[in-house]
Amino acid sequence: EAWAAAAMLGDGAVIRLESAWLLKDRLNLSRGSLTVDLNGYPVIRSMKKTVENGEVMTVQSGATLNIIDSGSSRRTCSAFLGGSLQGGRSTSGGGILHVSGTLNMKGGTIFNGGTTDVGGGIHCDGGTVVLDGTLISDCWSNQARIYDNNAGGIAVRNNGKVTLENCPIRNCHANEKGGAIHQNSDNAELTLINTKINACTASDDEGGAIYIDGGTVTMKDCSLRNNRCLSDDGGAIYQYNGTLFCENVWFENNQAEDYVGAVCVATEDP
C-alpha cells in the first residue's frame, strides 16, 4: 500500500494523488514525517456509522503529517474546489483527523466528518495543528452520548496548539458545546487569523460557534456570522474559562435562545 510504503521511506516521503483515494481503514502515521499532495482529489472513508478508529487519518505523538493541494482548481465535488478529506465517522474523537503529533495543512477541505465524541473534523489531542487556507465544512459531533458531544469542527484538548489562517468554517454542528470549535484545556492555545465562521450551531448547550473552557484564544481579522445557540447562551462565543483576545472581529446575525447573541462571558456554568 502507498501509505505504508511511503512511511517506510522515512522523512521527506511524498504521496501524490492521481485519482480519488477510497479507504477501508484509517491511515495511521506513527513516526517520522510524510507529505500528502491531494492534487485536487478526495481521500474518502465512506462510513455508514461511527466506529472505533473510524477517522480518516491519525497522527501520533512524534510524527508530522504535511498535507498540500497542488490541484486546488480541480472540481471533484459540487460544494467546493480542490482536494479534500471526507467521510470519517469515529467514536473516539476526530471524525476526519485525530492529531497527537503535528499536522500542517495548506489548502484543501475537511468535509463531512462526524463523531459521537468530540471534534467532528479534527481532534487536536495534545498535538499541534496549523491550517492555512483550509475549508472546514459540514462536520458534526452528535448522537449516542448523553453529554460531551462537543466541537462540530475542531476540538482542542490536552494542551493542544491550533492555528488557523484564512480558513472558512461553515455548517458545522455540535449537539452540546461549540458548533465550530471547543477548547477545553488550561494551557491550550487557539489562534484564528482572517478566519470566517458561518452558520454553525450548538443544539443543547452553549457557544454556537466557539466554546472556551481554558487556555488562550486569540482572534484577529475574523468574522462570525449566522451562528446559533439553539437552547442556551452565546450565539457566537461562550467563554466559561480561559483568556480571549479579539482584534478587528466582526459579529453579525448570531443568535442565542437565552443570553447574548455575540459573546457571553460566564463565571460559572449554568
Coordinates of C-alpha atoms in Angstrom, one line a residue:
E1 CA 0.0 0.0 0.0
A2 CA 1.2 3.5 -0.8
W3 CA 0.8 4.8 2.8
A4 CA 2.9 2.0 4.3
A5 CA 5.5 2.2 1.5
A6 CA 5.9 5.9 1.9
A7 CA 6.1 5.7 5.7
M8 CA 8.9 3.1 5.3
L9 CA 10.9 5.5 3.1
G10 CA 11.3 7.8 6.2
D11 CA 11.3 11.6 6.5
G12 CA 10.6 13.5 3.3
A13 CA 8.4 10.9 1.5
V14 CA 5.6 12.3 -0.6
I15 CA 2.3 10.7 -1.8
R16 CA 0.7 12.5 -4.7
L17 CA -2.8 11.5 -5.6
E18 CA -3.7 10.9 -9.3
S19 CA -7.4 9.9 -8.5
A20 CA -9.8 9.7 -5.6
W21 CA -8.4 7.5 -2.8
L22 CA -11.1 5.3 -1.2
L23 CA -10.2 4.0 2.2
K24 CA -11.3 0.9 4.0
D25 CA -9.2 1.6 7.1
R26 CA -7.8 4.7 8.7
L27 CA -4.3 5.9 7.7
N28 CA -2.1 6.0 10.8
L29 CA 1.2 7.9 10.9
S30 CA 3.1 6.7 14.0
R31 CA 6.6 8.2 13.4
G32 CA 8.7 10.4 11.1
S33 CA 7.3 12.9 8.6
L34 CA 5.2 12.4 5.5
T35 CA 3.7 14.7 2.9
V36 CA 0.4 14.0 1.1
D37 CA -0.4 16.1 -2.0
L38 CA -4.1 15.9 -2.6
N39 CA -3.6 17.3 -6.2
G40 CA -7.3 18.2 -6.3
Y41 CA -8.6 14.8 -5.4
P42 CA -10.5 13.5 -2.4
V43 CA -9.4 11.0 0.2
I44 CA -12.7 9.3 1.3
R45 CA -13.5 7.0 4.0
S46 CA -17.2 6.2 3.4
M47 CA -18.7 5.2 6.7
K48 CA -22.4 4.5 7.4
K49 CA -22.0 4.7 11.2
T50 CA -19.5 5.7 13.8
V51 CA -16.9 3.1 14.8
E52 CA -13.8 3.0 17.0
N53 CA -10.9 4.4 15.0
G54 CA -13.3 5.5 12.3
E55 CA -11.3 8.6 11.4
V56 CA -9.6 9.2 8.0
M57 CA -6.1 9.8 9.4
T58 CA -4.3 9.6 12.8
V59 CA -1.1 11.5 13.5
Q60 CA 0.6 10.1 16.6
S61 CA 2.9 11.9 19.0
G62 CA 6.3 12.5 17.5
A63 CA 5.0 12.2 13.9
T64 CA 4.5 15.0 11.4
L65 CA 1.9 15.0 8.6
N66 CA 2.0 17.7 5.9
I67 CA -1.0 18.0 3.6
I68 CA -0.9 20.2 0.5
D69 CA -3.1 20.6 -2.6
S70 CA -1.4 21.3 -5.9
G71 CA -4.7 20.9 -7.8
S72 CA -6.8 23.4 -6.0
S73 CA -8.7 24.4 -9.1
R74 CA -9.9 20.8 -9.8
R75 CA -13.6 20.2 -9.2
T76 CA -14.5 16.7 -7.8
C77 CA -17.3 17.9 -5.6
S78 CA -20.2 20.4 -6.3
A79 CA -19.7 22.1 -2.9
F80 CA -16.0 23.2 -3.3
L81 CA -12.9 23.1 -5.5
G82 CA -9.7 21.2 -4.8
G83 CA -8.7 18.2 -2.8
S84 CA -10.4 17.0 0.4
L85 CA -10.5 14.6 3.3
Q86 CA -14.1 13.2 3.7
G87 CA -16.4 10.9 5.4
G88 CA -14.8 9.6 8.6
R89 CA -17.0 8.5 11.5
S90 CA -15.3 7.9 14.8
T91 CA -16.5 7.1 18.3
S92 CA -13.1 8.2 19.8
G93 CA -13.0 11.8 18.6
G94 CA -11.8 13.4 15.4
G95 CA -14.1 12.3 12.6
I96 CA -11.5 13.2 9.9
L97 CA -8.2 13.7 11.8
H98 CA -7.0 12.7 15.3
V99 CA -3.8 14.6 16.0
S100 CA -1.4 13.9 18.9
G101 CA 1.7 14.8 16.8
T102 CA 1.9 17.6 14.3
L103 CA -0.4 18.4 11.3
N104 CA 0.4 21.1 8.8
M105 CA -2.3 21.5 6.1
K106 CA -2.2 24.1 3.3
G107 CA -5.4 24.3 1.2
G108 CA -7.8 21.5 0.7
T109 CA -11.1 20.8 2.5
I110 CA -12.1 18.9 5.6
F111 CA -15.6 17.8 4.8
N112 CA -18.5 15.7 6.3
G113 CA -16.6 14.2 9.3
G114 CA -18.5 13.1 12.3
T115 CA -18.0 11.8 15.8
T116 CA -20.0 10.7 18.8
D117 CA -17.2 12.1 21.0
V118 CA -15.5 15.5 20.3
G119 CA -14.2 17.1 17.1
G120 CA -16.2 16.1 14.1
G121 CA -13.5 17.4 11.8
I122 CA -10.3 17.5 13.9
H123 CA -9.5 16.3 17.4
C124 CA -6.2 18.1 18.5
D125 CA -5.3 15.8 21.3
G126 CA -2.2 17.4 22.8
G127 CA -0.7 17.9 19.3
T128 CA 0.0 20.9 17.1
V129 CA -2.3 21.8 14.2
V130 CA -1.6 24.5 11.6
L131 CA -4.1 25.1 8.8
D132 CA -3.7 27.7 6.1
G133 CA -6.4 28.3 3.5
T134 CA -8.3 25.1 4.5
L135 CA -12.1 24.9 4.4
I136 CA -13.8 23.0 7.2
S137 CA -17.4 22.2 6.2
D138 CA -20.4 20.1 7.3
C139 CA -18.7 18.4 10.2
W140 CA -20.5 17.3 13.3
S141 CA -20.4 16.0 16.9
N142 CA -23.6 14.4 17.7
Q143 CA -25.7 11.4 19.0
A144 CA -25.0 8.4 21.1
R145 CA -23.5 10.0 24.2
I146 CA -25.6 11.8 26.9
Y147 CA -23.0 14.5 27.3
D148 CA -19.8 15.8 25.8
N149 CA -20.8 15.9 22.1
N150 CA -18.7 19.0 21.7
A151 CA -16.9 20.7 18.8
G152 CA -18.6 20.1 15.5
G153 CA -15.4 21.3 13.7
I154 CA -12.3 21.3 15.9
A155 CA -11.7 20.1 19.5
V156 CA -8.6 21.4 21.3
R157 CA -7.6 19.3 24.3
N158 CA -4.7 18.2 26.4
N159 CA -2.8 21.5 25.9
G160 CA -3.0 21.3 22.2
K161 CA -1.9 24.2 19.9
V162 CA -4.1 25.1 16.9
T163 CA -3.6 27.9 14.4
L164 CA -6.0 28.7 11.6
E165 CA -5.3 31.4 8.9
N166 CA -7.6 32.1 6.0
C167 CA -9.7 29.2 7.0
P168 CA -13.5 29.3 6.5
I169 CA -15.6 27.1 8.8
R170 CA -19.2 26.6 7.8
N171 CA -22.2 24.5 8.6
C172 CA -20.7 22.6 11.5
H173 CA -22.8 21.3 14.3
A174 CA -22.4 20.1 17.9
N175 CA -25.1 18.5 19.9
E176 CA -23.6 20.1 23.1
K177 CA -21.0 22.9 23.1
G178 CA -19.1 24.7 20.4
G179 CA -20.7 24.3 17.0
A180 CA -17.4 25.0 15.2
I181 CA -14.7 24.9 17.9
H182 CA -14.5 23.7 21.5
Q183 CA -11.3 24.3 23.6
N184 CA -11.0 22.6 27.0
S185 CA -7.5 22.7 28.4
D186 CA -5.7 25.0 30.7
N187 CA -2.6 25.5 28.6
A188 CA -4.2 25.1 25.1
E189 CA -3.7 27.8 22.5
L190 CA -6.0 28.6 19.7
T191 CA -5.1 31.3 17.1
L192 CA -7.6 32.4 14.4
I193 CA -6.4 34.9 11.7
N194 CA -8.7 36.0 8.9
T195 CA -11.0 33.1 9.7
K196 CA -14.7 33.2 8.8
I197 CA -17.1 31.1 10.9
N198 CA -20.5 30.9 9.4
A199 CA -23.8 29.1 10.0
C200 CA -22.6 26.8 12.8
T201 CA -24.8 25.6 15.6
A202 CA -24.8 24.2 19.1
S203 CA -28.1 22.4 20.0
D204 CA -28.3 21.7 23.7
D205 CA -25.6 23.8 25.3
E206 CA -23.5 27.0 24.9
G207 CA -21.4 28.5 22.1
G208 CA -23.0 28.4 18.7
A209 CA -19.6 28.8 17.1
I210 CA -16.9 28.7 19.8
Y211 CA -16.9 27.4 23.4
I212 CA -13.8 28.4 25.5
D213 CA -13.1 26.5 28.8
G214 CA -9.4 27.2 29.5
G215 CA -6.3 28.2 27.7
T216 CA -5.8 31.2 25.4
V217 CA -7.9 32.1 22.3
T218 CA -6.6 34.9 20.0
M219 CA -8.7 36.2 17.1
K220 CA -7.6 38.8 14.6
D221 CA -9.4 40.0 11.4
C222 CA -12.1 37.4 11.8
S223 CA -15.9 37.3 11.3
L224 CA -18.6 35.3 12.9
R225 CA -22.0 35.3 11.1
N226 CA -25.3 33.5 11.3
N227 CA -24.2 31.2 14.1
R228 CA -26.8 29.9 16.6
C229 CA -27.1 28.5 20.1
L230 CA -30.4 26.8 19.9
S231 CA -31.2 26.3 23.6
D232 CA -28.7 28.3 25.7
D233 CA -26.2 31.2 25.8
G234 CA -23.6 32.7 23.4
G235 CA -24.8 32.6 19.8
A236 CA -21.3 33.1 18.6
I237 CA -18.9 32.6 21.5
Y238 CA -19.3 31.4 25.1
Q239 CA -16.4 31.9 27.4
Y240 CA -16.5 29.9 30.6
N241 CA -12.8 30.0 31.5
G242 CA -9.5 31.0 29.9
T243 CA -8.5 34.2 28.1
L244 CA -10.0 35.6 24.9
F245 CA -8.2 38.3 22.8
C246 CA -10.1 39.9 19.9
E247 CA -8.8 42.4 17.3
N248 CA -10.9 43.6 14.4
V249 CA -13.5 40.8 14.8
W250 CA -16.9 41.2 13.2
F251 CA -20.1 39.7 14.6
E252 CA -23.3 39.6 12.5
N253 CA -26.7 38.0 12.9
N254 CA -25.6 35.5 15.6
Q255 CA -28.5 34.3 17.9
A256 CA -28.9 32.6 21.3
E257 CA -32.0 31.2 22.7
D258 CA -31.2 32.7 26.1
Y259 CA -28.5 35.2 26.6
V260 CA -26.2 37.2 24.3
G261 CA -26.0 36.7 20.5
A262 CA -22.4 37.6 20.2
V263 CA -20.1 36.9 23.2
C264 CA -21.3 35.5 26.5
V265 CA -18.8 35.5 29.4
A266 CA -19.8 33.5 32.4
T267 CA -18.2 33.0 35.8
E268 CA -19.8 29.6 36.3
D269 CA -21.5 27.1 34.0
P270 CA -25.3 27.5 34.2

